[in-house]
Short mmCIF file of C-alpha atoms in Angstrom, two decimals:
data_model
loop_
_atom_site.label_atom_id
_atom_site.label_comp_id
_atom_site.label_asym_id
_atom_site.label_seq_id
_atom_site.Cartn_x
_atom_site.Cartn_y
_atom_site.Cartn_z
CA UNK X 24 145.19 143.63 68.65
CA UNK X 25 147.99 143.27 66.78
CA UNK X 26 149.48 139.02 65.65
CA UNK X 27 152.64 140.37 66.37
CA UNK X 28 152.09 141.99 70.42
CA UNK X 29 149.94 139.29 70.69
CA UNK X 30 152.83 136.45 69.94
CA UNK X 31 155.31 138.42 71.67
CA UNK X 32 152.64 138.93 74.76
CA UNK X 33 151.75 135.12 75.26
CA UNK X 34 155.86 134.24 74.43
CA UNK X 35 156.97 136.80 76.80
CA UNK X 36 154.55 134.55 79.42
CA UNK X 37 155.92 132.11 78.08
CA UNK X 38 159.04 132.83 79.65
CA UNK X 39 159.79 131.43 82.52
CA UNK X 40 159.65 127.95 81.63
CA UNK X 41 162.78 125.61 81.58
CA UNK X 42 165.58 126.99 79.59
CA UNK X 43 164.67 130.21 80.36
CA UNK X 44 167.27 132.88 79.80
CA UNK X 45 168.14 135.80 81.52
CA UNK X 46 165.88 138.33 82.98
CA UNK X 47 163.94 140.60 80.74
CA UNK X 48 165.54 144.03 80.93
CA UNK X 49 163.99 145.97 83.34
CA UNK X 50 160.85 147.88 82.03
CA UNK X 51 159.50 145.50 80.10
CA UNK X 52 156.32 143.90 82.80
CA UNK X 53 155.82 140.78 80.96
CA UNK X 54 154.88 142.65 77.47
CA UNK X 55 157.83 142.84 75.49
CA UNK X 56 160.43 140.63 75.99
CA UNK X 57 161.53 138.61 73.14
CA UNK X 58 163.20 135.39 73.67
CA UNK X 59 166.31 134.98 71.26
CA UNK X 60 164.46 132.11 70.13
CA UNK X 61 160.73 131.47 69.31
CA UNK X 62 159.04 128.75 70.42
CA UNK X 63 156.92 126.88 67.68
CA UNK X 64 154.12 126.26 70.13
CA UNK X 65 153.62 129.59 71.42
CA UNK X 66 153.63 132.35 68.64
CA UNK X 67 151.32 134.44 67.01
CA UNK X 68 148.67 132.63 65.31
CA UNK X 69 148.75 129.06 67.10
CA UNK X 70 148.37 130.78 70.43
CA UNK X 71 145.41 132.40 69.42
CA UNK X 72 143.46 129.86 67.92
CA UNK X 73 144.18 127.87 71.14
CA UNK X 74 144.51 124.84 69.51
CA UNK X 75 144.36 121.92 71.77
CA UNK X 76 147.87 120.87 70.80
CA UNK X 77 149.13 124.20 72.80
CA UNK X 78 146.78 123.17 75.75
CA UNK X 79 147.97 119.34 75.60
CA UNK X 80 151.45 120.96 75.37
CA UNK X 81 150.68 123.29 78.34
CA UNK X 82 149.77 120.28 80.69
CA UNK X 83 153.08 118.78 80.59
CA UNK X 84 154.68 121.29 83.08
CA UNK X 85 152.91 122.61 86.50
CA UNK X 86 151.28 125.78 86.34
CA UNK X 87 152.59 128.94 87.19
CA UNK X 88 151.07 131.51 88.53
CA UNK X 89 149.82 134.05 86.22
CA UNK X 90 151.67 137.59 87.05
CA UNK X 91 155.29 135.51 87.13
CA UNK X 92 156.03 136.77 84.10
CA UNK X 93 158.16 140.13 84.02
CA UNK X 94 161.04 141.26 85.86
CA UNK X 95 162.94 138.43 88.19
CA UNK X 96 159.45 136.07 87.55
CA UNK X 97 161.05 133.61 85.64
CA UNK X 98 163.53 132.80 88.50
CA UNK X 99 161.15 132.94 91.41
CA UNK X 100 158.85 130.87 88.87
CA UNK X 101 161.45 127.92 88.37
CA UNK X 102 162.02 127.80 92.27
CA UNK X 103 158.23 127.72 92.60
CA UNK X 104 158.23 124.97 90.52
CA UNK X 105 161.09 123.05 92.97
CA UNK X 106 163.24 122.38 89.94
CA UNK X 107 166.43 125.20 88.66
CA UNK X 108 167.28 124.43 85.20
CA UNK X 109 169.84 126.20 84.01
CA UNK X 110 168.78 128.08 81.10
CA UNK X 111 169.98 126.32 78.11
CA UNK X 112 169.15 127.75 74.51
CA UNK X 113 167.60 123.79 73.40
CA UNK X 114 164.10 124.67 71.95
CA UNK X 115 162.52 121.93 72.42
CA UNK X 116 163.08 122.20 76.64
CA UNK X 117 160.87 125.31 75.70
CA UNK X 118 157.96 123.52 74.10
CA UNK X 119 156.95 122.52 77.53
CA UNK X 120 154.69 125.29 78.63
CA UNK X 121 153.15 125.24 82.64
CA UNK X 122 149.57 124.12 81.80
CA UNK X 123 146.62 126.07 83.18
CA UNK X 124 148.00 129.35 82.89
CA UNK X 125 145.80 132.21 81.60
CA UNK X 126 146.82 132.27 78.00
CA UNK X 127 146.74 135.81 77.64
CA UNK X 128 148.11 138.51 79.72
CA UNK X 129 145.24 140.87 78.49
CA UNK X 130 143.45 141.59 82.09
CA UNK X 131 139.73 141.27 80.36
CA UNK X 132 140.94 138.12 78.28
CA UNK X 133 142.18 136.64 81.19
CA UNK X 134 139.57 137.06 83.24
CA UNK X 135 136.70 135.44 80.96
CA UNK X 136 139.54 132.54 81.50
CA UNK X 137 139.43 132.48 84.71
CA UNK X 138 135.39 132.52 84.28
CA UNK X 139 135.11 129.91 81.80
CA UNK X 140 137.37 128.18 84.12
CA UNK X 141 135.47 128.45 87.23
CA UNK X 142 132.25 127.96 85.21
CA UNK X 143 133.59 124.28 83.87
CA UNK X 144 134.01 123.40 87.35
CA UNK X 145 131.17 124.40 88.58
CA UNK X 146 129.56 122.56 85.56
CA UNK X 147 131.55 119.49 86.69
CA UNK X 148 130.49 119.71 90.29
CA UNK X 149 127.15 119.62 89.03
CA UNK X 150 127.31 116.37 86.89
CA UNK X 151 128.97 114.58 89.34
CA UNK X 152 126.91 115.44 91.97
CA UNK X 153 123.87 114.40 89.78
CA UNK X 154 125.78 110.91 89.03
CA UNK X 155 125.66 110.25 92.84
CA UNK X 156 122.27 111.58 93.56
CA UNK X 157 121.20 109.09 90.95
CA UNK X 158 123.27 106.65 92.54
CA UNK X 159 121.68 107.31 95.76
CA UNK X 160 118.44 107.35 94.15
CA UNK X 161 118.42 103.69 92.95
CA UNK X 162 119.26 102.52 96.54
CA UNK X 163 116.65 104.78 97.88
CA UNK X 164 114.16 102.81 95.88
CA UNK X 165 113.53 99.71 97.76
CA UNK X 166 112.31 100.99 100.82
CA UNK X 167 110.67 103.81 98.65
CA UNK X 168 108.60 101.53 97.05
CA UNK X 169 107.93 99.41 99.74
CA UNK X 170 105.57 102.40 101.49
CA UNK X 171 104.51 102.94 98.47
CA UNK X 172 103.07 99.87 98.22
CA UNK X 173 101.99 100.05 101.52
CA UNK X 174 99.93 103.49 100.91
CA UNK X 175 98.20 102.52 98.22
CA UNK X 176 97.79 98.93 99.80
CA UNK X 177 98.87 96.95 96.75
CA UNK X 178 101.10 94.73 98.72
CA UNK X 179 101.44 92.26 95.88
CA UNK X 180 98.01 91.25 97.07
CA UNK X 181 95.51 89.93 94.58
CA UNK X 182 93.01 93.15 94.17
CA UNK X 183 90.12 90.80 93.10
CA UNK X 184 87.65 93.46 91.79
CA UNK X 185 85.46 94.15 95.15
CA UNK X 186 82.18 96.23 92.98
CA UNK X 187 79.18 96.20 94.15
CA UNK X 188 78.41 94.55 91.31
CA UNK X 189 80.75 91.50 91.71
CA UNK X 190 78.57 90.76 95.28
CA UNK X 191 75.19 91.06 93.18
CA UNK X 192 76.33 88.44 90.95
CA UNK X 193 78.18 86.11 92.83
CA UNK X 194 77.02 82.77 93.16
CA UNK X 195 77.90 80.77 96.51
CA UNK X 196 80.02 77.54 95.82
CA UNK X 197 77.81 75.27 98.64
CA UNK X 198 79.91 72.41 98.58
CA UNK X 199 83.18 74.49 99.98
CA UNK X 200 81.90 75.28 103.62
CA UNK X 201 84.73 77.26 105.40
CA UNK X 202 84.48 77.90 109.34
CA UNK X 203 85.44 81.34 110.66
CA UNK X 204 86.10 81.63 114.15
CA UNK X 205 86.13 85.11 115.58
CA UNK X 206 88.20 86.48 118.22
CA UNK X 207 88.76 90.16 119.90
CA UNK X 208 91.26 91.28 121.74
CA UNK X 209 91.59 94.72 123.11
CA UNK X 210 94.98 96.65 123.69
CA UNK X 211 96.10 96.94 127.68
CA UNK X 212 95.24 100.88 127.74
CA UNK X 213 91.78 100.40 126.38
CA UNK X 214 89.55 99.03 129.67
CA UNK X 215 86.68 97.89 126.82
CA UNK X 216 84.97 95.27 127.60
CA UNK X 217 84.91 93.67 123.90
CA UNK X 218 83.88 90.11 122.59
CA UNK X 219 82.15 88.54 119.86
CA UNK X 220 78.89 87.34 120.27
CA UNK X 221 79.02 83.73 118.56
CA UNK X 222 81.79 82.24 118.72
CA UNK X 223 81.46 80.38 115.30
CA UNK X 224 79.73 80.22 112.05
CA UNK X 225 79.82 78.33 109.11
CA UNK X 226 79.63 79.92 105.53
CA UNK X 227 79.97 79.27 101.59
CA UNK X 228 82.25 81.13 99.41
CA UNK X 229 80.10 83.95 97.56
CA UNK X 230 77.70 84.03 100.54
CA UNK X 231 77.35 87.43 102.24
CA UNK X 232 77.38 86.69 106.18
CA UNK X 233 76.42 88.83 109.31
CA UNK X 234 78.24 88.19 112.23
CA UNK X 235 78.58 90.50 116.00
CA UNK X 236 80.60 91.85 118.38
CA UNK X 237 79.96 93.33 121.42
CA UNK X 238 81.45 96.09 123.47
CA UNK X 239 80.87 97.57 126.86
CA UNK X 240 82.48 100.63 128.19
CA UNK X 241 82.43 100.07 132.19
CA UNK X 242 84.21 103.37 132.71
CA UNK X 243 82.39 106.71 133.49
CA UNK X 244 84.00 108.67 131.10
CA UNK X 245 83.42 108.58 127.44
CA UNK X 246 86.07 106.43 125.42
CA UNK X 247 87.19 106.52 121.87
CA UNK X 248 88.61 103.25 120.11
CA UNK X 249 89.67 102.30 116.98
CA UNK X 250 89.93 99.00 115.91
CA UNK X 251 91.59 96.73 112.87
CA UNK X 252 91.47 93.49 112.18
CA UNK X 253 92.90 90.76 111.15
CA UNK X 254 92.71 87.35 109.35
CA UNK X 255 94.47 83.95 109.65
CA UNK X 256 95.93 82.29 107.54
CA UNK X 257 97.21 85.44 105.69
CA UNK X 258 96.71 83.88 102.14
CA UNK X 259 93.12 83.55 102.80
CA UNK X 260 92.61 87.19 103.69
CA UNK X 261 92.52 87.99 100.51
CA UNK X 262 89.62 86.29 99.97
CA UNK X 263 88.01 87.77 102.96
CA UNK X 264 85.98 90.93 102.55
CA UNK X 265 84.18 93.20 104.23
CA UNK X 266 81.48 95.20 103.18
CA UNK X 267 80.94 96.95 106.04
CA UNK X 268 82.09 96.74 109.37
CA UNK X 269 83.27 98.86 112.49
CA UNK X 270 87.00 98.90 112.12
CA UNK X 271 89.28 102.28 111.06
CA UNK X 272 87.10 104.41 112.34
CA UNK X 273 87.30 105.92 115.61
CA UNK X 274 84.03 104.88 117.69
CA UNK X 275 82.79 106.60 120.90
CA UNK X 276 81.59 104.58 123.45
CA UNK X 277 79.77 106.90 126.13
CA UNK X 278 80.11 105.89 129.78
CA UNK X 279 78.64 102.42 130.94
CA UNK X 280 77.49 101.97 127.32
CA UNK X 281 77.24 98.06 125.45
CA UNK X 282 76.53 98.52 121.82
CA UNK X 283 76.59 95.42 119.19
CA UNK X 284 79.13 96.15 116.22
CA UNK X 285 78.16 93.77 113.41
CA UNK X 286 80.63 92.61 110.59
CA UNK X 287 79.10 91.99 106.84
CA UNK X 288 81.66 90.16 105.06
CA UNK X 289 81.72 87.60 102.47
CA UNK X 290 84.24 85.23 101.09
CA UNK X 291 85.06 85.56 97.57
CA UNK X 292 84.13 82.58 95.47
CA UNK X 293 87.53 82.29 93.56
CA UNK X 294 88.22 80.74 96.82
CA UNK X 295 87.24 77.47 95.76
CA UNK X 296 89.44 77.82 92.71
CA UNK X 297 92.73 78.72 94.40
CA UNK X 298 94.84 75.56 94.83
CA UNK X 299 96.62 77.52 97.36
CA UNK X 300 93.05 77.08 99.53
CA UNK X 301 92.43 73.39 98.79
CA UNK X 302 93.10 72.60 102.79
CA UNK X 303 91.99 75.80 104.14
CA UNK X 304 89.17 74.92 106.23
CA UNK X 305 88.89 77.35 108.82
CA UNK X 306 89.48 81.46 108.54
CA UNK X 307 90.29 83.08 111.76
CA UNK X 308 88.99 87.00 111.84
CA UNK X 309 90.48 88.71 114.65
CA UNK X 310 89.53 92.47 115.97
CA UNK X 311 91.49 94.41 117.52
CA UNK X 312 90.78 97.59 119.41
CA UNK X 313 92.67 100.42 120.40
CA UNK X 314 92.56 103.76 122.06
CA UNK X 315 92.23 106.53 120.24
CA UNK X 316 93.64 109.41 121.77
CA UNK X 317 94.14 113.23 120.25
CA UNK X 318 97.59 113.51 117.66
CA UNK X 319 98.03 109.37 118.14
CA UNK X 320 97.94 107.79 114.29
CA UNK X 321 97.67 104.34 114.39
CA UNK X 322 98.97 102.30 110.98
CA UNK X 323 95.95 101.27 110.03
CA UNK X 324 94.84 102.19 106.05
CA UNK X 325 92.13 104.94 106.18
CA UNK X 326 89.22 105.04 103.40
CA UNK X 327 88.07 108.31 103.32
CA UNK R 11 97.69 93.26 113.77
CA UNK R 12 100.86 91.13 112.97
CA UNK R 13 103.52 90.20 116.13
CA UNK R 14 104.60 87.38 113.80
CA UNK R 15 108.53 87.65 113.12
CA UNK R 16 108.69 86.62 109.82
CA UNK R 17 110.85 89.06 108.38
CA UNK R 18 110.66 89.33 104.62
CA UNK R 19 107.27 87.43 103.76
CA UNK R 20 104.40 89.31 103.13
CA UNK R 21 102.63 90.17 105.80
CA UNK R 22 98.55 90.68 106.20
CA UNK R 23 97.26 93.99 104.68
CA UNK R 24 94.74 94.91 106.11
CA UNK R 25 91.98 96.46 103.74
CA UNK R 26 89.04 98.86 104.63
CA UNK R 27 85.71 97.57 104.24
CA UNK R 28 83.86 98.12 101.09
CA UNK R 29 81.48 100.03 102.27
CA UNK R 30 82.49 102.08 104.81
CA UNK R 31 81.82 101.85 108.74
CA UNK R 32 78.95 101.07 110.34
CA UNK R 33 77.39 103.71 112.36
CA UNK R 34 77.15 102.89 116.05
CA UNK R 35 73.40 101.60 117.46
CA UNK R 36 74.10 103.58 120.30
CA UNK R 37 69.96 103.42 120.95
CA UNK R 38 69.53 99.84 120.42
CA UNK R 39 67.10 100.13 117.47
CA UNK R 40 67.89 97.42 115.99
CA UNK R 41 68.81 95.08 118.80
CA UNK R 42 65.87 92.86 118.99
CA UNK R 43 66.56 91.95 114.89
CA UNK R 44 69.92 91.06 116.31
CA UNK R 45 68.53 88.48 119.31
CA UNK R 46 66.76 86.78 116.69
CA UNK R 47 69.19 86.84 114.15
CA UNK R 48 71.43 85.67 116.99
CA UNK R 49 69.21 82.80 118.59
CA UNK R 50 68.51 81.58 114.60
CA UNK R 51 72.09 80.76 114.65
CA UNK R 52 72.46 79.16 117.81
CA UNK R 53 69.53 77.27 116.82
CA UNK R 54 71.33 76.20 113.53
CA UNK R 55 74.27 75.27 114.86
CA UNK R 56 75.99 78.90 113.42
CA UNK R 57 75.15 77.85 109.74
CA UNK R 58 75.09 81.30 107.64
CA UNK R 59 73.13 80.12 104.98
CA UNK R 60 69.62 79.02 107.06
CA UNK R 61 69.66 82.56 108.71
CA UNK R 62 69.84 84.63 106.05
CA UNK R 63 66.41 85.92 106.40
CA UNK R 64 67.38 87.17 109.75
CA UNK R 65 70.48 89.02 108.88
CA UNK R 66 68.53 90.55 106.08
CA UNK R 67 66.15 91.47 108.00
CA UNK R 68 68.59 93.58 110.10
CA UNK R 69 70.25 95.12 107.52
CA UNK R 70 66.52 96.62 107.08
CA UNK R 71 66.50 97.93 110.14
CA UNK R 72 69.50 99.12 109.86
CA UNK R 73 68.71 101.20 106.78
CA UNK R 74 65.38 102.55 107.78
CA UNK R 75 66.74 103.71 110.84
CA UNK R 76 69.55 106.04 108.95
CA UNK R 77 72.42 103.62 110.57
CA UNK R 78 73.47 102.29 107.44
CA UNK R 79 73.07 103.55 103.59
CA UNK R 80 70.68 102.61 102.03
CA UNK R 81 71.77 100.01 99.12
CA UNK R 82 69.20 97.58 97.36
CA UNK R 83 69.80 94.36 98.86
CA UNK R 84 70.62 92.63 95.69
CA UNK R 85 73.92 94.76 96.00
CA UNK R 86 74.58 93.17 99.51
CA UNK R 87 74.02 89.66 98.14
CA UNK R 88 70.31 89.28 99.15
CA UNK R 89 69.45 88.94 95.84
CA UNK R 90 67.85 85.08 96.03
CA UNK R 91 65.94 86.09 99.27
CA UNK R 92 64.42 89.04 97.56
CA UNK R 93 63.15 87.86 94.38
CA UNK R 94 61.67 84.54 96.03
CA UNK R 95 63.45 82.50 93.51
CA UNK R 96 66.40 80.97 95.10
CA UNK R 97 69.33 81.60 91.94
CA UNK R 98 71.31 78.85 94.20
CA UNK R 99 74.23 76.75 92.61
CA UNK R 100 73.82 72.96 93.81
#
């Protein structure tokens, strides 16, 4: 492609800005017109190389649509852009080209434009989007990590290490002696008949205990319940664990059965060396039992 | 579980037990380990440590009768009662 058609293809575009002059002659669609004068910012080799001062330039005056160019576009072009200069021969009025216009009037040229074009937006549409995701992200957090926590059940609690190993060595502090009290509840669906069997006892810190509950199922049909627990005051249920019990797991009581449900626990010895614990004299272990029914999941942390 | 309003403290957590669930005694097998276990406590007033022998004793039961795995009982913190030798801290 020729410097020269090229200059005279983009000037001829070029056209219809302010100051235009008149009409090309008829014929000539938007190819070879040449404006008595020649704008610096538009010819030959400075067009081509798109340099960014030619792009800067073109922002300065609203786009036109491409296709204005040619025969009567420069007119309908200036009334399009709500202003009618009167065309004036002053160069520099022409320096001012409409911004965003295809810079070619070479179909294939223009349409990789237009593609690069589109493609930048899309690009854009895509970062900024991202910036408001992460946005959105960062505030989605809190309440993210929260069940997270939750799940894995490292509520900020102290995980003292619970191995089997731990129990085997543990020594019970005998001067600490800490009353638990136990208490059972049952929900209002669940007709259970379910207490504990002492209503007291009195234990060390680092001293496995045995304690029971009892439950009776006066119904005649077979009943499923699942039960959780719970300890006051909640700083000291830390300290409180179970090595085996009856709780999270769904237990069948057959019509007009009583079974005993005992509770192994122990309370860990770095009890005694809390300062949190120093008045903490009696530990409160409450069960509580619900229905289990088909679909229903209760919140209670499963093990296996 | 907690009905206590405290918004924004930490609640309780509660935590499966270490070991798992105990099977039901549906059959009873083990129920006359529990009366004495039980009546040792009422006789001591519900102190732990002077039944111990008696909750041992039931975990035994437990085991041999396939309600409970079977674990030596050093692991369950039997470990004074089984050796004899009381490892106690005065």
């Amino acid at each position: 492609m020729s410097r020269d058609r090229a200059g005279l293809a983009r000037s001829a575009v070029s056209s219809p800005t302010p100051g235009a002059l008149s009409p090309p002659p008829p014929g000539a669609m938007g190819g070879l017109w040449r404006p008595p004068w020649r704008p610096v910012a538009f010819c030959g080799w400075r067009w081509s190389h798109r340099g960014f001062a030619a792009r800067a330039a073109e922002r300065v005056v609203p786009r036109l649509r491409p296709g204005t160019s040619g025969a009567g576009g420069a007119e309908t072009a200036l009334r399009r852009l709500g202003t009618w200069r009167r065309p004036s021969p002053a160069p520099e009025l022409a320096l001012q080209p409409p911004p965003r216009r295809p810079k070619s009037t070479n179909p294939f040229t223009r349409a990789q434009e237009e593609d690069w074009r589109r493609r930048n937006k899309t690009v854009l549409t895509y970062v900024a989007a991202a910036a408001v995701g992460m946005l959105g992200a960062s505030y989605a957090a809190v309440p993210l990590y929260r069940l997270y926590c939750q799940t894995t059940g490292l509520g900020g609690s102290a995980v003292a290490g619970h191995a089997s190993d731990q129990i085997e060595n543990m020594v019970p502090v005998k001067d600490r002696i800490i009353k638990v009290t136990f208490n059972a509840d049952v929900h209002a669906s669940l007709q259970w008949n379910f207490r504990p069997q002492q209503t007291e006892i009195y234990v060390v810190p680092g001293e496995t205990a045995l304690a029971f509950y009892k439950a009776k199922n006066p119904t005649d049909k077979p009943v499923i319940g699942i039960s959780t627990y719970n300890v006051v005051p909640f700083e000291a249920g830390q300290y409180f664990n179970k090595i085996q019990c009856f709780c999270f797991e769904e237990q069948r009581l057959n019509p007009q059965e009583e079974v005993d449900m005992p509770v192994f626990f122990y309370i860990d010895p770095e009890f005694a060396e809390d300062p949190r614990m120093v008045n903490v004299d009696l530990i409160t272990l409450s069960y509580t039992f619900f229905e289990a029914k088909e679909g229903q999941q209760l919140p209670v942390p499963g093990y296996h | 579980m907690s009905t206590a309003m405290n918004f924004g403290s930490k609640t309780f957590q509660p935590r499966p037990p270490d070991k798992g669930s105990f099977p039901l005694d549906h059959f009873g097998e083990c129920k006359s380990f529990k009366e004495k276990f039980m009546k040792c406590l009422r006789d001591s007033k519900f102190e732990n440590a002077l039944c111990r022998k008696e909750s041992k004793a039931y975990l035994e039961c437990r085991m041999e009768r396939q309600l409970m795995a079977q674990e030596p009982l050093e692991k369950l913190g039997f470990g004074d009662l089984t050796d004899g030798k009381p490892k106690r801290n005065q």
